[in-house]
Amino acid sequence: MPLSVAIVGSGPSGFYAAEALLKGGDVAIDLIERLPTPFGLVRGGVAPDHQSTKQVVRAFERTARDKAVAYFGHVEIGRDLSMDELCGLYDAVVLAVGAPADRPLGIPGEELPGVVGSAAFVGWYNGHPDFARVDPPLSTERAVVIGNGNVALDVARVLVKTPQEMAASDIAEEAEAAISAAPLREVVLLGRRGPVEARFTLKELREMGTLAAAAVALDPAQLPAAAPAGLPERKRRLAERNLEILRGLAAAAAARPKRVRFEFYARPVAVLGARRVEGLRWERTELRDGRVVGTGQLHDLPCGLIVPAIGYRSKRIPGVPFDAGRGRLRNRDGRIAEGLYCVGWCKRGPSGVIGSNKQDGDLAAETIRRELGPRVAGGGGKPGRPGLQRLLSARGVRWVDYPAWQAIDAAERAAAAEGAPRRKFVSIDDMLALLDQASPHGS
């Protein structure tokens, strides 16, 4: 009998695990996703103006259409069935649930209205149903984005791009309207460390010099003449190339209505304001033996919106060991317990690019087949898909299968403005209502 595997989460790490398992043959894979829509961060996290990056879903679509794979959207572990029930139904369960929670800043005032974590902010402009009602306070001339990585660059870029520049994106309609109407004049990118330590990739950093209505501002004195010789060769080369781009951005001063200002060696100390964000207090820093050390020089920066983009954490799953210090599921090389595994950010933390998850999928597939293959081949397999369908039907749980997702996808594409790839549904109820119109009985 085939090896039955449930993969919880249908983002890149889940699809890479499914692809790796399919290569071994004789397997039945069920992708279980709490949203009706698949593809995880490719849909809800990749910047809406980076459509080329989203083309990876074509490979995922081939996996989803494989006869050995079934999709169960709109099914949530902890709401519709428990982890114990799921593990009782499948030979193996692979958790691919990502790291959807923002890391806290850990400074006074971060609870004030006007501090919007990057997970929520990016989810809002990407039309993620969890964040459709975020409504960030954009009636301000200055926003501060805290972080020296690509997510920080994405947020800053989307905030200052013109509607014409975003016309070929799949930004949520409500978000685009709010950003376009905002009186923003400056976005400050604030990072504790320097440009050598920043985690920008070349493509994203170069884009900052191509903005139609925004110039880049940064202090050339913060750019070292060269990356430290002691860095590993690969990191040193990347740092040198980033420094070269930053020098070019610093030299290309232009008169434009908006600007993005890079402020390196700046540590947030406190969010200022009584009832809402009115500013950010930050401290000048320096590096000593690789450590960030405050100099005692404090500065107050008036602003109405602060977006921390300093990393993400996984959420606890009842019954699954959790490493609170690292904000991820407790595991050893992706193995949590016999029959229970994890891949992607919930395994190793939020690092790497989309393709970085492939190695996790390969390792999980190899471990599952080594540990469970002989037992299942001997006739000890669990109910798998038929068991899940019986349980969900008995509880009146409505799931969205892959053809139903394709109907949602088709409707979004049909509703797109000229030049845009789609107009996203931002409400689960609206997605289900569409399916009701097409098929009153649903799944």
Short mmCIF file of C-alpha atoms in Angstrom, two decimals:
data_model
loop_
_atom_site.label_atom_id
_atom_site.label_comp_id
_atom_site.label_asym_id
_atom_site.label_seq_id
_atom_site.Cartn_x
_atom_site.Cartn_y
_atom_site.Cartn_z
CA MET A 1 0.00 0.00 0.00
CA PRO A 2 1.23 3.56 -0.61
CA LEU A 3 2.91 5.59 2.08
CA SER A 4 0.35 8.16 3.30
CA VAL A 5 1.77 11.60 4.08
CA ALA A 6 0.02 14.75 5.24
CA ILE A 7 1.86 18.02 4.64
CA VAL A 8 0.49 20.87 6.75
CA GLY A 9 1.09 24.09 4.86
CA SER A 10 1.13 24.66 1.10
CA GLY A 11 3.92 27.17 0.74
CA PRO A 12 7.27 26.52 -0.96
CA SER A 13 8.62 24.24 1.78
CA GLY A 14 5.48 22.09 1.67
CA PHE A 15 5.56 21.79 -2.11
CA TYR A 16 9.27 20.99 -2.18
CA ALA A 17 8.65 18.20 0.35
CA ALA A 18 5.81 16.85 -1.79
CA GLU A 19 7.97 16.97 -4.92
CA ALA A 20 10.76 15.05 -3.19
CA LEU A 21 8.36 12.40 -1.89
CA LEU A 22 6.82 11.92 -5.34
CA LYS A 23 10.21 11.08 -6.80
CA GLY A 24 10.29 7.92 -4.64
CA GLY A 25 6.92 6.68 -5.96
CA ASP A 26 4.16 4.72 -4.18
CA VAL A 27 2.99 7.59 -2.02
CA ALA A 28 -0.28 9.43 -1.37
CA ILE A 29 0.21 13.06 -0.34
CA ASP A 30 -2.39 15.40 1.11
CA LEU A 31 -1.59 19.09 1.32
CA ILE A 32 -3.55 20.62 4.20
CA GLU A 33 -3.82 24.40 4.21
CA ARG A 34 -5.83 26.63 6.55
CA LEU A 35 -6.54 29.17 3.77
CA PRO A 36 -8.52 28.31 0.65
CA THR A 37 -5.53 29.51 -1.40
CA PRO A 38 -2.23 27.63 -1.79
CA PHE A 39 1.39 28.78 -2.26
CA GLY A 40 2.00 30.47 1.09
CA LEU A 41 4.54 33.27 1.01
CA VAL A 42 4.74 33.20 -2.79
CA ARG A 43 1.20 34.57 -2.78
CA GLY A 44 1.17 36.46 0.50
CA GLY A 45 4.81 37.41 1.16
CA VAL A 46 6.70 38.00 -2.07
CA ALA A 47 6.46 41.67 -3.04
CA PRO A 48 3.56 42.27 -5.44
CA ASP A 49 5.85 43.99 -7.95
CA HIS A 50 8.17 40.96 -8.11
CA GLN A 51 6.06 38.89 -10.48
CA SER A 52 9.06 37.03 -11.90
CA THR A 53 9.76 35.55 -8.47
CA LYS A 54 6.17 34.27 -8.30
CA GLN A 55 6.65 32.18 -11.44
CA VAL A 56 7.90 29.38 -9.18
CA VAL A 57 4.23 28.46 -8.65
CA ARG A 58 4.23 26.85 -12.10
CA ALA A 59 6.38 24.04 -10.72
CA PHE A 60 4.13 23.80 -7.65
CA GLU A 61 1.06 23.56 -9.89
CA ARG A 62 2.55 20.52 -11.62
CA THR A 63 3.02 18.88 -8.24
CA ALA A 64 -0.53 19.74 -7.15
CA ARG A 65 -1.97 18.17 -10.29
CA ASP A 66 -0.15 14.88 -9.76
CA LYS A 67 -2.65 12.03 -9.29
CA ALA A 68 -0.96 11.10 -6.01
CA VAL A 69 -1.57 14.55 -4.51
CA ALA A 70 -4.76 16.06 -3.07
CA TYR A 71 -5.33 19.55 -1.75
CA PHE A 72 -7.40 20.27 1.37
CA GLY A 73 -7.71 24.05 1.63
CA HIS A 74 -9.65 25.86 4.36
CA VAL A 75 -8.76 23.11 6.87
CA GLU A 76 -7.07 24.25 10.07
CA ILE A 77 -5.23 22.08 12.57
CA GLY A 78 -6.53 22.90 16.04
CA ARG A 79 -9.89 24.06 14.70
CA ASP A 80 -11.08 21.27 12.41
CA LEU A 81 -8.95 18.43 13.77
CA SER A 82 -6.14 18.00 16.25
CA MET A 83 -2.50 17.10 15.70
CA ASP A 84 -3.10 13.78 17.49
CA GLU A 85 -5.96 12.99 15.11
CA LEU A 86 -3.87 13.91 12.09
CA CYS A 87 -0.94 11.77 13.22
CA GLY A 88 -3.35 8.91 13.78
CA LEU A 89 -4.55 9.14 10.19
CA TYR A 90 -1.23 9.31 8.34
CA ASP A 91 1.99 7.33 8.27
CA ALA A 92 3.90 10.61 8.28
CA VAL A 93 2.99 14.24 8.99
CA VAL A 94 5.23 17.02 7.72
CA LEU A 95 4.77 20.47 9.24
CA ALA A 96 5.47 23.25 6.75
CA VAL A 97 3.73 26.06 8.62
CA GLY A 98 6.40 28.73 8.24
CA ALA A 99 7.09 31.56 10.66
CA PRO A 100 4.09 33.89 10.42
CA ALA A 101 4.63 35.97 13.59
CA ASP A 102 6.78 39.10 13.85
CA ARG A 103 9.71 39.18 16.23
CA PRO A 104 9.06 41.88 18.85
CA LEU A 105 11.26 44.96 19.01
CA GLY A 106 11.54 44.71 22.76
CA ILE A 107 11.44 48.49 23.34
CA PRO A 108 9.01 50.77 25.19
CA GLY A 109 6.03 51.94 23.18
CA GLU A 110 6.01 49.22 20.56
CA GLU A 111 2.40 48.41 21.45
CA LEU A 112 1.21 51.86 20.30
CA PRO A 113 -1.11 52.12 17.30
CA GLY A 114 1.06 52.94 14.33
CA VAL A 115 3.60 50.17 14.92
CA VAL A 116 2.74 47.55 12.28
CA GLY A 117 4.99 44.50 12.04
CA SER A 118 6.25 43.59 8.58
CA ALA A 119 4.32 40.29 8.58
CA ALA A 120 1.08 42.26 8.98
CA PHE A 121 2.10 45.11 6.69
CA VAL A 122 3.31 42.86 3.86
CA GLY A 123 0.25 40.65 4.34
CA TRP A 124 -1.97 43.74 4.07
CA TYR A 125 -0.59 44.98 0.77
CA ASN A 126 -0.48 41.42 -0.57
CA GLY A 127 -4.17 40.83 0.14
CA HIS A 128 -3.72 38.14 2.80
CA PRO A 129 -7.10 37.52 4.49
CA ASP A 130 -5.53 37.60 7.97
CA PHE A 131 -4.44 41.20 7.44
CA ALA A 132 -7.17 42.71 5.28
CA ARG A 133 -8.28 44.96 8.17
CA VAL A 134 -4.82 46.16 9.27
CA ASP A 135 -5.48 49.73 8.00
CA PRO A 136 -1.99 51.17 8.68
CA PRO A 137 -1.84 54.89 9.51
CA LEU A 138 -0.57 56.33 6.25
CA SER A 139 -1.61 59.92 6.90
CA THR A 140 1.97 60.84 7.73
CA GLU A 141 4.84 62.43 5.85
CA ARG A 142 7.44 60.05 7.27
CA ALA A 143 7.48 56.31 7.88
CA VAL A 144 10.30 54.35 9.49
CA VAL A 145 11.14 50.79 8.47
CA ILE A 146 13.39 49.00 10.94
CA GLY A 147 15.65 46.36 9.44
CA ASN A 148 18.51 45.82 7.01
CA GLY A 149 17.12 43.00 4.89
CA ASN A 150 15.10 42.50 1.73
CA VAL A 151 11.75 42.69 3.52
CA ALA A 152 12.64 46.19 4.73
CA LEU A 153 13.58 47.16 1.16
CA ASP A 154 10.32 45.70 -0.15
CA VAL A 155 8.22 47.71 2.29
CA ALA A 156 10.07 50.94 1.55
CA ARG A 157 9.89 50.42 -2.21
CA VAL A 158 6.16 49.64 -2.24
CA LEU A 159 5.47 52.72 -0.10
CA VAL A 160 7.14 55.11 -2.53
CA LYS A 161 6.31 53.59 -5.92
CA THR A 162 3.82 55.37 -8.15
CA PRO A 163 0.54 53.74 -9.24
CA GLN A 164 2.03 53.48 -12.72
CA GLU A 165 5.00 51.53 -11.36
CA MET A 166 2.64 49.16 -9.52
CA ALA A 167 0.22 48.70 -12.42
CA ALA A 168 1.64 45.32 -13.42
CA SER A 169 1.65 44.00 -9.84
CA ASP A 170 -0.93 42.08 -7.84
CA ILE A 171 -1.02 44.49 -4.92
CA ALA A 172 -4.34 44.46 -3.07
CA GLU A 173 -6.65 47.09 -4.52
CA GLU A 174 -7.42 48.67 -1.15
CA ALA A 175 -3.74 48.87 -0.24
CA GLU A 176 -2.79 50.49 -3.52
CA ALA A 177 -5.48 53.13 -3.09
CA ALA A 178 -4.36 53.90 0.49
CA ILE A 179 -0.68 54.13 -0.44
CA SER A 180 -1.38 56.30 -3.48
CA ALA A 181 -3.39 58.75 -1.36
CA ALA A 182 -0.82 58.95 1.44
CA PRO A 183 1.13 62.22 1.92
CA LEU A 184 4.39 60.27 2.46
CA ARG A 185 7.53 62.22 1.62
CA GLU A 186 10.21 60.13 3.31
CA VAL A 187 10.78 56.51 4.29
CA VAL A 188 13.72 55.92 6.62
CA LEU A 189 15.42 52.51 6.62
CA LEU A 190 16.94 52.09 10.07
CA GLY A 191 19.46 49.33 10.86
CA ARG A 192 21.52 48.55 13.95
CA ARG A 193 24.56 47.44 11.96
CA GLY A 194 26.40 48.82 8.98
CA PRO A 195 26.15 48.32 5.22
CA VAL A 196 28.64 45.44 5.24
CA GLU A 197 26.43 43.45 7.58
CA ALA A 198 23.16 44.30 5.77
CA ARG A 199 21.37 41.34 4.20
CA PHE A 200 20.22 43.02 1.02
CA THR A 201 20.49 41.04 -2.20
CA LEU A 202 21.85 42.77 -5.27
CA LYS A 203 18.64 42.79 -7.29
CA GLU A 204 16.58 44.39 -4.52
CA LEU A 205 19.24 46.97 -3.73
CA ARG A 206 19.68 47.99 -7.38
CA GLU A 207 15.92 48.55 -7.67
CA MET A 208 16.18 51.42 -5.20
CA GLY A 209 17.99 53.42 -7.86
CA THR A 210 15.24 52.99 -10.45
CA LEU A 211 12.30 54.53 -8.58
CA ALA A 212 10.36 57.08 -10.61
CA ALA A 213 9.33 59.42 -7.80
CA ALA A 214 11.80 58.70 -5.00
CA ALA A 215 15.49 59.41 -4.59
CA VAL A 216 17.84 57.54 -2.27
CA ALA A 217 19.69 59.42 0.46
CA LEU A 218 22.52 58.07 2.60
CA ASP A 219 25.63 59.39 4.28
CA PRO A 220 28.71 58.35 2.24
CA ALA A 221 30.72 58.48 5.47
CA GLN A 222 28.84 55.34 6.61
CA LEU A 223 30.24 53.39 3.65
CA PRO A 224 33.66 51.82 4.28
CA ALA A 225 36.27 51.88 1.55
CA ALA A 226 36.20 48.07 1.41
CA ALA A 227 34.67 45.07 3.13
CA PRO A 228 36.80 43.65 5.96
CA ALA A 229 39.43 41.21 4.73
CA GLY A 230 38.55 38.72 7.47
CA LEU A 231 35.12 37.90 6.01
CA PRO A 232 34.61 34.54 4.29
CA GLU A 233 35.30 34.98 0.58
CA ARG A 234 31.69 34.63 -0.59
CA LYS A 235 30.37 37.09 2.02
CA ARG A 236 33.19 39.50 1.25
CA ARG A 237 32.37 39.51 -2.49
CA LEU A 238 28.67 40.09 -1.81
CA ALA A 239 29.46 42.90 0.64
CA GLU A 240 31.77 44.57 -1.91
CA ARG A 241 29.08 44.48 -4.57
CA ASN A 242 26.49 45.91 -2.18
CA LEU A 243 28.89 48.67 -1.19
CA GLU A 244 29.45 49.50 -4.85
CA ILE A 245 25.69 49.84 -5.40
CA LEU A 246 25.28 51.95 -2.26
CA ARG A 247 28.09 54.28 -3.35
CA GLY A 248 26.32 54.73 -6.67
CA LEU A 249 23.04 55.48 -4.92
CA ALA A 250 24.74 58.00 -2.64
CA ALA A 251 26.32 59.78 -5.61
CA ALA A 252 23.15 59.88 -7.72
CA ALA A 253 21.39 62.63 -5.81
CA ALA A 254 18.19 63.62 -7.59
CA ALA A 255 15.38 66.09 -7.00
CA ARG A 256 12.28 63.95 -6.58
CA PRO A 257 9.14 64.40 -4.48
CA LYS A 258 9.95 61.47 -2.19
CA ARG A 259 13.07 59.90 -0.77
CA VAL A 260 14.23 56.71 0.91
CA ARG A 261 16.92 57.42 3.50
CA PHE A 262 19.31 54.71 4.70
CA GLU A 263 20.36 55.17 8.31
CA PHE A 264 22.97 52.60 9.29
CA TYR A 265 24.42 52.14 12.79
CA ALA A 266 21.11 53.16 14.37
CA ARG A 267 19.36 51.17 17.10
CA PRO A 268 15.71 51.83 18.03
CA VAL A 269 15.40 52.70 21.71
CA ALA A 270 11.76 53.73 22.21
CA VAL A 271 8.59 54.45 20.28
CA LEU A 272 7.41 57.95 21.13
CA GLY A 273 3.80 59.01 21.56
CA ALA A 274 0.97 59.09 24.08
CA ARG A 275 -1.92 57.40 22.27
CA ARG A 276 -0.33 56.65 18.91
CA VAL A 277 3.05 56.70 17.23
CA GLU A 278 4.50 60.20 17.06
CA GLY A 279 8.16 59.35 16.61
CA LEU A 280 11.05 56.97 17.17
CA ARG A 281 14.00 57.50 19.50
CA TRP A 282 17.15 55.83 18.23
CA GLU A 283 20.76 55.53 19.37
CA ARG A 284 23.87 55.75 17.25
CA THR A 285 25.79 52.48 17.38
CA GLU A 286 29.18 51.13 16.44
CA LEU A 287 30.62 47.67 15.99
CA ARG A 288 33.20 46.37 18.42
CA ASP A 289 34.54 42.88 17.79
CA GLY A 290 31.43 42.16 15.75
CA ARG A 291 29.06 43.30 18.51
CA VAL A 292 26.62 46.20 18.30
CA VAL A 293 27.43 48.75 21.01
CA GLY A 294 25.51 51.92 21.75
CA THR A 295 27.42 55.20 21.78
CA GLY A 296 24.93 57.09 23.94
CA GLN A 297 24.08 59.52 21.13
CA LEU A 298 20.27 59.67 21.02
CA HIS A 299 18.11 61.12 18.26
CA ASP A 300 14.35 61.61 17.98
CA LEU A 301 12.76 61.06 14.57
CA PRO A 302 9.17 62.29 14.11
CA CYS A 303 7.00 59.79 12.18
CA GLY A 304 3.50 58.38 12.13
CA LEU A 305 4.19 54.80 11.02
CA ILE A 306 6.84 52.31 12.13
CA VAL A 307 7.25 48.96 10.38
CA PRO A 308 9.67 46.61 12.18
CA ALA A 309 11.16 44.14 9.68
CA ILE A 310 13.59 42.36 12.01
CA GLY A 311 12.57 38.74 11.48
CA TYR A 312 9.80 36.25 12.15
CA ARG A 313 8.88 33.49 14.56
CA SER A 314 6.86 30.32 14.22
CA LYS A 315 3.75 29.85 16.32
CA ARG A 316 3.24 27.13 18.88
CA ILE A 317 1.22 24.10 17.83
CA PRO A 318 -0.44 22.26 20.73
CA GLY A 319 1.32 18.95 21.29
CA VAL A 320 4.41 19.85 19.21
CA PRO A 321 7.68 20.71 21.02
CA PHE A 322 8.60 24.37 20.60
CA ASP A 323 11.95 26.16 20.97
CA ALA A 324 10.84 29.49 22.44
CA GLY A 325 14.33 30.97 22.34
CA ARG A 326 14.71 30.44 18.60
CA GLY A 327 11.04 30.84 17.73
CA ARG A 328 10.78 27.56 15.82
CA LEU A 329 9.65 23.97 16.26
CA ARG A 330 12.05 21.83 18.25
CA ASN A 331 13.61 19.31 15.89
CA ARG A 332 16.77 17.49 14.94
CA ASP A 333 17.52 17.78 11.22
CA GLY A 334 13.78 18.13 10.55
CA ARG A 335 12.70 15.18 12.70
CA ILE A 336 10.41 15.99 15.64
CA ALA A 337 9.40 12.41 16.50
CA GLU A 338 8.80 9.20 14.61
CA GLY A 339 6.17 9.98 12.02
CA LEU A 340 6.36 13.76 12.65
CA TYR A 341 8.70 16.05 10.71
CA CYS A 342 9.12 19.71 9.77
CA VAL A 343 10.56 21.69 6.87
CA GLY A 344 11.21 25.31 5.97
CA TRP A 345 11.12 28.24 8.34
CA CYS A 346 9.37 26.38 11.14
CA LYS A 347 12.34 23.99 11.07
CA ARG A 348 15.35 26.31 10.73
CA GLY A 349 14.02 29.83 11.27
CA PRO A 350 13.32 32.56 8.67
CA SER A 351 16.38 32.42 6.44
CA GLY A 352 17.28 32.07 2.80
CA VAL A 353 15.24 32.52 -0.35
CA ILE A 354 12.40 30.40 -1.77
CA GLY A 355 14.76 27.80 -3.22
CA SER A 356 16.50 27.36 0.13
CA ASN A 357 13.57 25.21 1.21
CA LYS A 358 14.28 22.50 -1.37
CA GLN A 359 17.05 20.93 0.67
CA ASP A 360 14.68 20.58 3.64
CA GLY A 361 12.16 18.76 1.45
CA ASP A 362 14.77 16.36 0.11
CA LEU A 363 16.02 15.55 3.60
CA ALA A 364 12.50 15.04 4.97
CA ALA A 365 11.56 12.69 2.13
CA GLU A 366 14.74 10.68 2.63
CA THR A 367 14.17 10.40 6.39
CA ILE A 368 10.50 9.43 6.01
CA ARG A 369 11.22 6.66 3.56
CA ARG A 370 14.10 5.32 5.62
CA GLU A 371 12.13 5.28 8.87
CA LEU A 372 8.64 4.39 7.70
CA GLY A 373 8.92 2.77 4.28
CA PRO A 374 9.61 -0.80 5.47
CA ARG A 375 6.79 -0.73 8.01
CA VAL A 376 4.21 0.53 5.50
CA ALA A 377 5.36 -1.94 2.88
CA GLY A 378 4.63 -4.69 5.40
CA GLY A 379 0.96 -3.71 5.58
CA GLY A 380 1.09 -1.43 8.63
CA GLY A 381 -0.13 1.70 6.92
CA LYS A 382 -2.70 4.14 8.36
CA PRO A 383 -6.02 5.27 6.78
CA GLY A 384 -4.65 8.42 5.11
CA ARG A 385 -6.88 10.38 2.74
CA PRO A 386 -10.09 8.32 3.10
CA GLY A 387 -9.82 8.68 6.86
CA LEU A 388 -9.38 12.45 6.63
CA GLN A 389 -12.32 12.80 4.28
CA ARG A 390 -14.56 10.77 6.60
CA LEU A 391 -13.53 12.80 9.64
CA LEU A 392 -14.04 16.19 7.95
CA SER A 393 -17.37 15.15 6.44
CA ALA A 394 -18.63 13.88 9.79
CA ARG A 395 -17.81 17.25 11.35
CA GLY A 396 -19.36 19.26 8.54
CA VAL A 397 -16.01 20.82 7.62
CA ARG A 398 -16.03 22.38 4.19
CA TRP A 399 -12.71 21.98 2.41
CA VAL A 400 -11.54 23.58 -0.82
CA ASP A 401 -10.01 21.09 -3.24
CA TYR A 402 -7.61 21.97 -6.03
CA PRO A 403 -10.25 22.43 -8.77
CA ALA A 404 -12.06 24.82 -6.42
CA TRP A 405 -8.84 26.79 -5.95
CA GLN A 406 -8.49 26.91 -9.74
CA ALA A 407 -11.95 28.48 -9.91
CA ILE A 408 -10.85 31.17 -7.43
CA ASP A 409 -7.67 31.68 -9.43
CA ALA A 410 -9.60 32.07 -12.67
CA ALA A 411 -11.97 34.60 -11.11
CA GLU A 412 -9.07 36.69 -9.79
CA ARG A 413 -7.39 36.72 -13.18
CA ALA A 414 -10.62 37.66 -14.94
CA ALA A 415 -11.15 40.60 -12.57
CA ALA A 416 -7.63 42.02 -13.06
CA ALA A 417 -7.10 45.55 -14.35
CA GLU A 418 -5.34 45.85 -17.68
CA GLY A 419 -1.70 44.82 -17.32
CA ALA A 420 -2.12 43.31 -13.86
CA PRO A 421 -1.96 39.53 -13.25
CA ARG A 422 -4.96 39.34 -10.93
CA ARG A 423 -7.25 41.16 -8.53
CA LYS A 424 -7.05 39.19 -5.32
CA PHE A 425 -9.87 38.15 -3.07
CA VAL A 426 -8.92 39.40 0.40
CA SER A 427 -11.83 37.73 2.20
CA ILE A 428 -12.30 34.00 2.75
CA ASP A 429 -16.07 34.51 2.81
CA ASP A 430 -15.90 36.06 -0.66
CA MET A 431 -13.90 33.11 -1.96
CA LEU A 432 -16.41 30.63 -0.58
CA ALA A 433 -19.31 32.68 -1.92
CA LEU A 434 -17.79 32.47 -5.39
CA LEU A 435 -17.55 28.70 -5.08
CA ASP A 436 -21.15 28.54 -3.88
CA GLN A 437 -22.26 30.32 -7.04
CA ALA A 438 -20.33 27.88 -9.18
CA SER A 439 -21.30 24.75 -7.20
CA PRO A 440 -23.94 25.19 -4.48
CA HIS A 441 -22.87 22.00 -2.70
CA GLY A 442 -19.14 22.79 -2.44
CA SER A 443 -16.58 20.20 -1.33
#
